[in-house]
Amino acid sequence: MSGVSMSMLIGNLLLLLMLCGASIGAPRTFSVDYQKNCFRKDGQPFRYISGSIHYNRIPRVYWKDRLLKMYMAGLNAIQTYVPWNYHEESPGLYDFSGDRDLLAFLKLAQEIGLLVILRPGPYICAEWEMGGLPAWLLRKKDIVLRSTDKDYLSAVHSWMGKLLPMIKPFLYQNGGPIITVQVENEYGSYFACDYNYLRNLTQLFRKHLGDEVVLFTTDGGSAFFLKCGSIQGLYATVDFGPGANITAAFEAQRHVEPNGPLVNSEFYTGWLDHWGSHHSVVSTDAVTKSLTEMLEKGANVNLYMFIGGTNFGYWNGANEPYSPQPTSYDYDAPLTEAGDLTKKYFAIRDVIKKFHKIPEGPTPPSTPKFGYGTITLQKTETLLEALKKLSYSDPVKSLYPLTFTELNQARGFVLYRTTLPYNCSNPTPLSSPLNGVHDRAYVSVDGVAAGILERSKIITMNVTGKAGSRLDILVENMGRINYGKGINDFKGLVSNMTLGADVLTGWTMYSLNLEQAISKGVLKKSISSGPPQTPTLSSPTFYEGSFVIPGGIPDLPQDSFIKLPNWTKGQIWINGFNLGRYWPARGPQVTLFVPSSILKTTTPNHITVLELESAPCTNGTCTVEFTDTPIIGTTHLDYYKPISRLFSKKNLL
Ligand SMILES: *[C@@H]1O[C@H](CO)[C@@H](O)[C@H](O)[C@H]1NC(C)=O
Ligand SMILES: *[C@@H]1O[C@H](CO)[C@@H](O)[C@H](O)[C@H]1NC(C)=O
Ligand SMILES: *[C@@H]1O[C@H](CO)[C@@H](O)[C@H](O)[C@H]1NC(C)=O
Ligand SMILES: *[C@@H]1O[C@H](CO)[C@@H](O)[C@H](O)[C@H]1NC(C)=O
Ligand SMILES: *[C@@H]1O[C@H](CO)[C@@H](O)[C@H](O)[C@H]1NC(C)=O
Ligand SMILES: *[C@@H]1O[C@H](CO)[C@@H](O)[C@H](O)[C@H]1NC(C)=O
Ligand SMILES: *[C@@H]1O[C@H](CO)[C@@H](O)[C@H](O)[C@H]1NC(C)=O
């Protein structure tokens, strides 16, 4: 008896040991199989169907909800960029806290059952301020970004020396979710074509991440883009949207990679927007048709974007000729900016279902939205009245204007002040002859709004005033160029201003930190009404108001959208959180996403608006409106029909 039970026990122990051995010792591997033209995961052929989600565009409290929805759509992987300038705002000062906690995001993805394709740059494009590069790189005026420029590379080495060791434990072979890591981004679209740069990055990534991890590049799906984008040692993949010739695009990849998996690293589910253009949409049918075709070919596909999210604060980028992107990065993706399920979501899920087993169970529902109604705001101070409280350092004096970078400021606003050198009793042209207003200037004389200058659009205006009158030029960085040659995008007054035939001199410059001033609540209700403004244009002015989350309604606070009817252009904060830019006067975006995570139930919620041009107020009182329905654009177009003629990556070279 005891012999039998003893042998059973030993047998069980052996079995247990074997199982443990299997789970501890079996290597987690991920590699390219050049014979079978596929990826291999733990030795088995593997194909990913992935979706892009940028953690930096979604409040942290919503990461889990969005990732779960992606998992339930049948995706087995996600793809994200890492924006360098979001984590290293000043050289050597790193921020991975709160909404910037990349490792927490990676852990969450893994817990949910999603693999990760990581794209750490250093350059990322992404319709993000300066393509993710920190603006402080421009302290070297003639720096050649994305090349073997000594100072650029040395900054890249410092940053990657911080980032890559952090993510190393998260590589698949080390027990984490990261299966592949992209080096640079669409480098073949950049003029520099510096192979030594790509070689240097390859060595750098290998040094920090080891020899095993699959490193890859992504370029447009044609020989033209792959030429400067691909290099020995990095697996070349392509990107293209619906409507592209799939056969031709993958043939281009095959030209560089005769063997290995077919990969579309950015299959466009939608497209980006610009202020002043129509909202882009791509039809669900076009997306599902191309997706089906690619999956039938056995290709690996990443859907860019699966959820676009929001450019909160000042984080949007811009294209050339200078054209900034709006606050919403909805992208017409299968999950909306606010994470809601769409017809496109379910249609994509139905396609994936035909190829892969998809998880059973309910999909998390769209988060409920609530319209908090119409809120009254009061005019507080003008920006000029509040100037001392808004500038975070002493003003800087200089004969000629200095750029944001020279003033050690990356984003937001700088006030440039000088005086009129002579009487301008007749309208006198104030100009930036070299188109050096980057990007928009709100001009006042003695506190009275005089006009607006805008990069590449309005380079001259008239002023009148007496000799010695104060000339104030508030300059807004509307987002640095994120693609093409123009990424060395200096901000502020980047060349001289002229008045008549004279160069203006004797400037005083105020770097502004609005976030700090607003969160400290230093703005005061206007005592004087200030100098009278014209009915159509006022000097930039703050407005404030508050609202209480109603009681007796379950599950509040909920997400919302804020609308600024008849307001013109500006920036809006709720409880000190910078929601982004609004510009209904130009469109297409009309509402801004208000995540419930920034709202409070215990105290009134505080709204601050900086209106740069003209607010729809009577006697200093005006309104904003919370609604449960987003309006991010009214006109719909398929990008690959009319828009490809207006705007394509090729045009931007
Ligand atoms: C890469 O660039 C760094 C920084 O300039 C330099 O120290 C290193 O020698 C370069 N590596 C190669 C292989 O060129
Ligand atoms: C797509 O490209 C392939 C290969 O280059 C070509 O044979 C085919 O005619 C193209 N199809 C269309 C519809 O242009
Ligand atoms: C400017 O005009 C005022 C009168 O409006 C006059 O008193 C003054 O002398 C003028 N200054 C110059 C520099 O011309
Ligand atoms: C400036 O004023 C002059 C003279 O009144 C006028 O001819 C010109 O059109 C004005 N320029 C602008 C940009 O308003
Ligand atoms: C402004 O003009 C002066 C004199 O011509 C020149 O030395 C200076 O570099 C210019 N500054 C800018 C920012 O263009
Ligand atoms: C906005 O302006 C339009 C046209 O002037 C007006 O009809 C409408 O009532 C205004 N809306 C608000 C909320 O002020
Ligand atoms: C605005 O103020 C003026 C003068 O103080 C007053 O007569 C008028 O009724 C006010 N208008 C509104 C809409 O409150």
PDB file of N, CA and C in Angstrom, residues 82-162:
ATOM      1  N   VAL A  82       7.246  55.837 -28.434  1.00  0.00           N
ATOM      2  CA  VAL A  82       7.681  56.489 -27.197  1.00  0.00           C
ATOM      3  C   VAL A  82       8.171  57.889 -27.586  1.00  0.00           C
ATOM      4  N   PRO A  83       7.416  58.943 -27.210  1.00  0.00           N
ATOM      5  CA  PRO A  83       7.844  60.296 -27.579  1.00  0.00           C
ATOM      6  C   PRO A  83       8.929  60.814 -26.624  1.00  0.00           C
ATOM      7  N   TRP A  84      10.111  60.965 -27.157  1.00  0.00           N
ATOM      8  CA  TRP A  84      11.275  61.407 -26.376  1.00  0.00           C
ATOM      9  C   TRP A  84      10.978  62.720 -25.646  1.00  0.00           C
ATOM     10  N   ASN A  85      10.378  63.704 -26.358  1.00  0.00           N
ATOM     11  CA  ASN A  85      10.192  65.032 -25.751  1.00  0.00           C
ATOM     12  C   ASN A  85       9.155  65.040 -24.629  1.00  0.00           C
ATOM     13  N   TYR A  86       8.385  63.967 -24.521  1.00  0.00           N
ATOM     14  CA  TYR A  86       7.367  63.841 -23.473  1.00  0.00           C
ATOM     15  C   TYR A  86       8.018  63.346 -22.178  1.00  0.00           C
ATOM     16  N   HIS A  87       9.154  62.677 -22.328  1.00  0.00           N
ATOM     17  CA  HIS A  87       9.816  62.076 -21.165  1.00  0.00           C
ATOM     18  C   HIS A  87      11.084  62.809 -20.749  1.00  0.00           C
ATOM     19  N   GLU A  88      11.648  63.626 -21.634  1.00  0.00           N
ATOM     20  CA  GLU A  88      12.877  64.359 -21.280  1.00  0.00           C
ATOM     21  C   GLU A  88      12.695  65.813 -21.717  1.00  0.00           C
ATOM     22  N   GLU A  89      11.905  66.556 -20.960  1.00  0.00           N
ATOM     23  CA  GLU A  89      11.571  67.930 -21.354  1.00  0.00           C
ATOM     24  C   GLU A  89      12.767  68.849 -21.195  1.00  0.00           C
ATOM     25  N   SER A  90      13.633  68.543 -20.251  1.00  0.00           N
ATOM     26  CA  SER A  90      14.909  69.255 -20.133  1.00  0.00           C
ATOM     27  C   SER A  90      15.994  68.187 -20.151  1.00  0.00           C
ATOM     28  N   PRO A  91      17.160  68.518 -20.707  1.00  0.00           N
ATOM     29  CA  PRO A  91      18.194  67.493 -20.822  1.00  0.00           C
ATOM     30  C   PRO A  91      18.509  66.852 -19.472  1.00  0.00           C
ATOM     31  N   GLY A  92      18.419  65.524 -19.443  1.00  0.00           N
ATOM     32  CA  GLY A  92      18.797  64.792 -18.237  1.00  0.00           C
ATOM     33  C   GLY A  92      17.720  64.719 -17.171  1.00  0.00           C
ATOM     34  N   LEU A  93      16.580  65.405 -17.379  1.00  0.00           N
ATOM     35  CA  LEU A  93      15.482  65.318 -16.404  1.00  0.00           C
ATOM     36  C   LEU A  93      14.387  64.435 -16.998  1.00  0.00           C
ATOM     37  N   TYR A  94      14.221  63.256 -16.461  1.00  0.00           N
ATOM     38  CA  TYR A  94      13.310  62.266 -17.046  1.00  0.00           C
ATOM     39  C   TYR A  94      12.002  62.213 -16.274  1.00  0.00           C
ATOM     40  N   ASP A  95      10.908  62.053 -16.991  1.00  0.00           N
ATOM     41  CA  ASP A  95       9.601  61.941 -16.354  1.00  0.00           C
ATOM     42  C   ASP A  95       8.870  60.706 -16.878  1.00  0.00           C
ATOM     43  N   PHE A  96       8.723  59.730 -15.989  1.00  0.00           N
ATOM     44  CA  PHE A  96       7.952  58.527 -16.324  1.00  0.00           C
ATOM     45  C   PHE A  96       6.839  58.340 -15.290  1.00  0.00           C
ATOM     46  N   SER A  97       6.298  59.455 -14.805  1.00  0.00           N
ATOM     47  CA  SER A  97       5.284  59.354 -13.754  1.00  0.00           C
ATOM     48  C   SER A  97       3.886  59.556 -14.341  1.00  0.00           C
ATOM     49  N   GLY A  98       2.872  59.127 -13.620  1.00  0.00           N
ATOM     50  CA  GLY A  98       1.473  59.396 -13.985  1.00  0.00           C
ATOM     51  C   GLY A  98       1.133  58.945 -15.393  1.00  0.00           C
ATOM     52  N   ASP A  99       0.604  59.872 -16.187  1.00  0.00           N
ATOM     53  CA  ASP A  99       0.215  59.557 -17.562  1.00  0.00           C
ATOM     54  C   ASP A  99       1.426  59.181 -18.423  1.00  0.00           C
ATOM     55  N   ARG A 100       2.641  59.418 -17.910  1.00  0.00           N
ATOM     56  CA  ARG A 100       3.858  59.127 -18.692  1.00  0.00           C
ATOM     57  C   ARG A 100       4.514  57.819 -18.260  1.00  0.00           C
ATOM     58  N   ASP A 101       3.792  57.011 -17.476  1.00  0.00           N
ATOM     59  CA  ASP A 101       4.386  55.788 -16.934  1.00  0.00           C
ATOM     60  C   ASP A 101       4.356  54.668 -17.976  1.00  0.00           C
ATOM     61  N   LEU A 102       5.322  54.697 -18.855  1.00  0.00           N
ATOM     62  CA  LEU A 102       5.409  53.739 -19.954  1.00  0.00           C
ATOM     63  C   LEU A 102       5.425  52.297 -19.448  1.00  0.00           C
ATOM     64  N   LEU A 103       6.181  52.036 -18.387  1.00  0.00           N
ATOM     65  CA  LEU A 103       6.306  50.651 -17.927  1.00  0.00           C
ATOM     66  C   LEU A 103       4.970  50.130 -17.394  1.00  0.00           C
ATOM     67  N   ALA A 104       4.204  50.998 -16.733  1.00  0.00           N
ATOM     68  CA  ALA A 104       2.880  50.588 -16.252  1.00  0.00           C
ATOM     69  C   ALA A 104       1.987  50.235 -17.439  1.00  0.00           C
ATOM     70  N   PHE A 105       2.124  50.995 -18.512  1.00  0.00           N
ATOM     71  CA  PHE A 105       1.342  50.735 -19.724  1.00  0.00           C
ATOM     72  C   PHE A 105       1.724  49.374 -20.317  1.00  0.00           C
ATOM     73  N   LEU A 106       3.017  49.089 -20.370  1.00  0.00           N
ATOM     74  CA  LEU A 106       3.478  47.809 -20.920  1.00  0.00           C
ATOM     75  C   LEU A 106       2.978  46.643 -20.069  1.00  0.00           C
ATOM     76  N   LYS A 107       3.030  46.827 -18.748  1.00  0.00           N
ATOM     77  CA  LYS A 107       2.560  45.774 -17.833  1.00  0.00           C
ATOM     78  C   LYS A 107       1.075  45.491 -18.046  1.00  0.00           C
ATOM     79  N   LEU A 108       0.315  46.567 -18.191  1.00  0.00           N
ATOM     80  CA  LEU A 108      -1.129  46.440 -18.376  1.00  0.00           C
ATOM     81  C   LEU A 108      -1.423  45.673 -19.663  1.00  0.00           C
ATOM     82  N   ALA A 109      -0.716  46.011 -20.725  1.00  0.00           N
ATOM     83  CA  ALA A 109      -0.910  45.311 -21.998  1.00  0.00           C
ATOM     84  C   ALA A 109      -0.651  43.823 -21.807  1.00  0.00           C
ATOM     85  N   GLN A 110       0.424  43.507 -21.112  1.00  0.00           N
ATOM     86  CA  GLN A 110       0.768  42.103 -20.908  1.00  0.00           C
ATOM     87  C   GLN A 110      -0.280  41.387 -20.064  1.00  0.00           C
ATOM     88  N   GLU A 111      -0.753  42.030 -19.002  1.00  0.00           N
ATOM     89  CA  GLU A 111      -1.775  41.428 -18.141  1.00  0.00           C
ATOM     90  C   GLU A 111      -3.029  41.100 -18.940  1.00  0.00           C
ATOM     91  N   ILE A 112      -3.357  41.976 -19.890  1.00  0.00           N
ATOM     92  CA  ILE A 112      -4.570  41.784 -20.672  1.00  0.00           C
ATOM     93  C   ILE A 112      -4.366  40.711 -21.738  1.00  0.00           C
ATOM     94  N   GLY A 113      -3.138  40.413 -22.078  1.00  0.00           N
ATOM     95  CA  GLY A 113      -2.865  39.352 -23.042  1.00  0.00           C
ATOM     96  C   GLY A 113      -2.452  39.871 -24.407  1.00  0.00           C
ATOM     97  N   LEU A 114      -1.913  41.099 -24.427  1.00  0.00           N
ATOM     98  CA  LEU A 114      -1.485  41.688 -25.693  1.00  0.00           C
ATOM     99  C   LEU A 114       0.040  41.764 -25.758  1.00  0.00           C
ATOM    100  N   LEU A 115       0.580  41.381 -26.905  1.00  0.00           N
ATOM    101  CA  LEU A 115       2.003  41.579 -27.154  1.00  0.00           C
ATOM    102  C   LEU A 115       2.218  43.038 -27.540  1.00  0.00           C
ATOM    103  N   VAL A 116       3.473  43.471 -27.553  1.00  0.00           N
ATOM    104  CA  VAL A 116       3.750  44.879 -27.835  1.00  0.00           C
ATOM    105  C   VAL A 116       4.815  45.014 -28.917  1.00  0.00           C
ATOM    106  N   ILE A 117       4.529  45.882 -29.876  1.00  0.00           N
ATOM    107  CA  ILE A 117       5.504  46.299 -30.874  1.00  0.00           C
ATOM    108  C   ILE A 117       5.905  47.708 -30.470  1.00  0.00           C
ATOM    109  N   LEU A 118       7.154  47.882 -30.062  1.00  0.00           N
ATOM    110  CA  LEU A 118       7.562  49.174 -29.495  1.00  0.00           C
ATOM    111  C   LEU A 118       8.342  49.986 -30.526  1.00  0.00           C
ATOM    112  N   ARG A 119       7.982  51.273 -30.611  1.00  0.00           N
ATOM    113  CA  ARG A 119       8.653  52.157 -31.568  1.00  0.00           C
ATOM    114  C   ARG A 119       9.243  53.354 -30.815  1.00  0.00           C
ATOM    115  N   PRO A 120      10.443  53.146 -30.258  1.00  0.00           N
ATOM    116  CA  PRO A 120      11.015  54.178 -29.391  1.00  0.00           C
ATOM    117  C   PRO A 120      11.743  55.307 -30.106  1.00  0.00           C
ATOM    118  N   GLY A 121      11.643  55.383 -31.411  1.00  0.00           N
ATOM    119  CA  GLY A 121      12.258  56.518 -32.121  1.00  0.00           C
ATOM    120  C   GLY A 121      13.739  56.303 -32.356  1.00  0.00           C
ATOM    121  N   PRO A 122      14.565  57.321 -32.135  1.00  0.00           N
ATOM    122  CA  PRO A 122      14.312  58.589 -31.422  1.00  0.00           C
ATOM    123  C   PRO A 122      13.285  59.509 -32.092  1.00  0.00           C
ATOM    124  N   TYR A 123      13.237  59.527 -33.415  1.00  0.00           N
ATOM    125  CA  TYR A 123      12.211  60.315 -34.115  1.00  0.00           C
ATOM    126  C   TYR A 123      10.984  59.430 -34.319  1.00  0.00           C
ATOM    127  N   ILE A 124       9.783  60.003 -34.134  1.00  0.00           N
ATOM    128  CA  ILE A 124       8.578  59.186 -34.286  1.00  0.00           C
ATOM    129  C   ILE A 124       7.540  59.752 -35.259  1.00  0.00           C
ATOM    130  N   CYS A 125       7.676  60.978 -35.718  1.00  0.00           N
ATOM    131  CA  CYS A 125       6.634  61.620 -36.542  1.00  0.00           C
ATOM    132  C   CYS A 125       5.341  61.743 -35.735  1.00  0.00           C
ATOM    133  N   ALA A 126       4.363  60.837 -35.979  1.00  0.00           N
ATOM    134  CA  ALA A 126       3.187  60.674 -35.102  1.00  0.00           C
ATOM    135  C   ALA A 126       2.287  61.897 -34.968  1.00  0.00           C
ATOM    136  N   GLU A 127       2.465  62.918 -35.861  1.00  0.00           N
ATOM    137  CA  GLU A 127       1.657  64.131 -35.709  1.00  0.00           C
ATOM    138  C   GLU A 127       1.798  64.684 -34.294  1.00  0.00           C
ATOM    139  N   TRP A 128       2.993  64.556 -33.763  1.00  0.00           N
ATOM    140  CA  TRP A 128       3.331  64.983 -32.399  1.00  0.00           C
ATOM    141  C   TRP A 128       4.369  66.088 -32.498  1.00  0.00           C
ATOM    142  N   GLU A 129       4.298  67.064 -31.631  1.00  0.00           N
ATOM    143  CA  GLU A 129       5.246  68.184 -31.587  1.00  0.00           C
ATOM    144  C   GLU A 129       6.662  67.721 -31.954  1.00  0.00           C
ATOM    145  N   MET A 130       7.195  68.282 -33.043  1.00  0.00           N
ATOM    146  CA  MET A 130       8.562  68.035 -33.532  1.00  0.00           C
ATOM    147  C   MET A 130       8.863  66.544 -33.733  1.00  0.00           C
ATOM    148  N   GLY A 131       7.821  65.773 -34.048  1.00  0.00           N
ATOM    149  CA  GLY A 131       8.027  64.336 -34.289  1.00  0.00           C
ATOM    150  C   GLY A 131       8.659  63.638 -33.103  1.00  0.00           C
ATOM    151  N   GLY A 132       8.400  64.162 -31.883  1.00  0.00           N
ATOM    152  CA  GLY A 132       8.897  63.528 -30.669  1.00  0.00           C
ATOM    153  C   GLY A 132      10.288  63.984 -30.249  1.00  0.00           C
ATOM    154  N   LEU A 133      10.971  64.745 -31.098  1.00  0.00           N
ATOM    155  CA  LEU A 133      12.315  65.195 -30.713  1.00  0.00           C
ATOM    156  C   LEU A 133      12.192  66.385 -29.758  1.00  0.00           C
ATOM    157  N   PRO A 134      13.041  66.448 -28.730  1.00  0.00           N
ATOM    158  CA  PRO A 134      12.961  67.584 -27.801  1.00  0.00           C
ATOM    159  C   PRO A 134      13.429  68.874 -28.472  1.00  0.00           C
ATOM    160  N   ALA A 135      12.705  69.967 -28.212  1.00  0.00           N
ATOM    161  CA  ALA A 135      13.052  71.250 -28.831  1.00  0.00           C
ATOM    162  C   ALA A 135      14.413  71.741 -28.361  1.00  0.00           C
ATOM    163  N   TRP A 136      14.876  71.282 -27.188  1.00  0.00           N
ATOM    164  CA  TRP A 136      16.190  71.760 -26.706  1.00  0.00           C
ATOM    165  C   TRP A 136      17.341  71.295 -27.598  1.00  0.00           C
ATOM    166  N   LEU A 137      17.089  70.335 -28.470  1.00  0.00           N
ATOM    167  CA  LEU A 137      18.145  69.957 -29.436  1.00  0.00           C
ATOM    168  C   LEU A 137      18.518  71.150 -30.317  1.00  0.00           C
ATOM    169  N   LEU A 138      17.553  72.085 -30.473  1.00  0.00           N
ATOM    170  CA  LEU A 138      17.775  73.231 -31.367  1.00  0.00           C
ATOM    171  C   LEU A 138      18.677  74.294 -30.741  1.00  0.00           C
ATOM    172  N   ARG A 139      19.112  74.051 -29.499  1.00  0.00           N
ATOM    173  CA  ARG A 139      20.079  74.997 -28.908  1.00  0.00           C
ATOM    174  C   ARG A 139      21.340  75.057 -29.757  1.00  0.00           C
ATOM    175  N   LYS A 140      21.651  73.958 -30.439  1.00  0.00           N
ATOM    176  CA  LYS A 140      22.696  74.040 -31.466  1.00  0.00           C
ATOM    177  C   LYS A 140      21.985  74.428 -32.754  1.00  0.00           C
ATOM    178  N   LYS A 141      22.176  75.683 -33.174  1.00  0.00           N
ATOM    179  CA  LYS A 141      21.341  76.260 -34.223  1.00  0.00           C
ATOM    180  C   LYS A 141      21.370  75.489 -35.526  1.00  0.00           C
ATOM    181  N   ASP A 142      22.548  74.958 -35.895  1.00  0.00           N
ATOM    182  CA  ASP A 142      22.663  74.307 -37.209  1.00  0.00           C
ATOM    183  C   ASP A 142      22.675  72.787 -37.076  1.00  0.00           C
ATOM    184  N   ILE A 143      22.082  72.278 -36.007  1.00  0.00           N
ATOM    185  CA  ILE A 143      22.079  70.823 -35.788  1.00  0.00           C
ATOM    186  C   ILE A 143      21.397  70.114 -36.961  1.00  0.00           C
ATOM    187  N   VAL A 144      21.977  69.015 -37.403  1.00  0.00           N
ATOM    188  CA  VAL A 144      21.315  68.201 -38.420  1.00  0.00           C
ATOM    189  C   VAL A 144      20.656  67.035 -37.686  1.00  0.00           C
ATOM    190  N   LEU A 145      19.355  67.183 -37.459  1.00  0.00           N
ATOM    191  CA  LEU A 145      18.607  66.157 -36.741  1.00  0.00           C
ATOM    192  C   LEU A 145      18.555  64.880 -37.575  1.00  0.00           C
ATOM    193  N   ARG A 146      18.422  63.756 -36.921  1.00  0.00           N
ATOM    194  CA  ARG A 146      18.288  62.454 -37.595  1.00  0.00           C
ATOM    195  C   ARG A 146      19.477  62.182 -38.515  1.00  0.00           C
ATOM    196  N   SER A 147      20.684  62.451 -38.002  1.00  0.00           N
ATOM    197  CA  SER A 147      21.892  62.184 -38.786  1.00  0.00           C
ATOM    198  C   SER A 147      23.025  61.899 -37.805  1.00  0.00           C
ATOM    199  N   THR A 148      24.228  61.718 -38.328  1.00  0.00           N
ATOM    200  CA  THR A 148      25.380  61.481 -37.446  1.00  0.00           C
ATOM    201  C   THR A 148      25.938  62.777 -36.867  1.00  0.00           C
ATOM    202  N   ASP A 149      25.212  63.862 -36.972  1.00  0.00           N
ATOM    203  CA  ASP A 149      25.588  65.094 -36.264  1.00  0.00           C
ATOM    204  C   ASP A 149      26.001  64.724 -34.826  1.00  0.00           C
ATOM    205  N   LYS A 150      27.195  65.157 -34.445  1.00  0.00           N
ATOM    206  CA  LYS A 150      27.818  64.735 -33.183  1.00  0.00           C
ATOM    207  C   LYS A 150      26.915  65.043 -31.979  1.00  0.00           C
ATOM    208  N   ASP A 151      26.385  66.245 -31.929  1.00  0.00           N
ATOM    209  CA  ASP A 151      25.601  66.656 -30.758  1.00  0.00           C
ATOM    210  C   ASP A 151      24.242  65.965 -30.724  1.00  0.00           C
ATOM    211  N   TYR A 152      23.678  65.781 -31.924  1.00  0.00           N
ATOM    212  CA  TYR A 152      22.413  65.052 -31.992  1.00  0.00           C
ATOM    213  C   TYR A 152      22.617  63.625 -31.483  1.00  0.00           C
ATOM    214  N   LEU A 153      23.648  62.958 -32.029  1.00  0.00           N
ATOM    215  CA  LEU A 153      23.871  61.559 -31.641  1.00  0.00           C
ATOM    216  C   LEU A 153      24.192  61.427 -30.158  1.00  0.00           C
ATOM    217  N   SER A 154      24.924  62.380 -29.640  1.00  0.00           N
ATOM    218  CA  SER A 154      25.278  62.264 -28.235  1.00  0.00           C
ATOM    219  C   SER A 154      24.019  62.391 -27.357  1.00  0.00           C
ATOM    220  N   ALA A 155      23.081  63.267 -27.746  1.00  0.00           N
ATOM    221  CA  ALA A 155      21.817  63.366 -27.001  1.00  0.00           C
ATOM    222  C   ALA A 155      21.005  62.080 -27.142  1.00  0.00           C
ATOM    223  N   VAL A 156      21.014  61.511 -28.338  1.00  0.00           N
ATOM    224  CA  VAL A 156      20.293  60.251 -28.568  1.00  0.00           C
ATOM    225  C   VAL A 156      20.893  59.147 -27.699  1.00  0.00           C
ATOM    226  N   HIS A 157      22.221  59.110 -27.627  1.00  0.00           N
ATOM    227  CA  HIS A 157      22.864  58.068 -26.825  1.00  0.00           C
ATOM    228  C   HIS A 157      22.506  58.205 -25.346  1.00  0.00           C
ATOM    229  N   SER A 158      22.439  59.439 -24.852  1.00  0.00           N
ATOM    230  CA  SER A 158      22.069  59.623 -23.441  1.00  0.00           C
ATOM    231  C   SER A 158      20.640  59.146 -23.202  1.00  0.00           C
ATOM    232  N   TRP A 159      19.734  59.564 -24.077  1.00  0.00           N
ATOM    233  CA  TRP A 159      18.315  59.201 -23.919  1.00  0.00           C
ATOM    234  C   TRP A 159      18.125  57.697 -24.026  1.00  0.00           C
ATOM    235  N   MET A 160      18.691  57.094 -25.050  1.00  0.00           N
ATOM    236  CA  MET A 160      18.509  55.652 -25.220  1.00  0.00           C
ATOM    237  C   MET A 160      19.204  54.877 -24.095  1.00  0.00           C
ATOM    238  N   GLY A 161      20.268  55.496 -23.549  1.00  0.00           N
ATOM    239  CA  GLY A 161      20.950  54.883 -22.406  1.00  0.00           C
ATOM    240  C   GLY A 161      20.052  54.847 -21.181  1.00  0.00           C
ATOM    241  N   LYS A 162      19.063  55.732 -21.140  1.00  0.00           N
ATOM    242  CA  LYS A 162      18.067  55.719 -20.068  1.00  0.00           C
ATOM    243  C   LYS A 162      16.902  54.787 -20.429  1.00  0.00           C
TER     244      LYS A 162
END
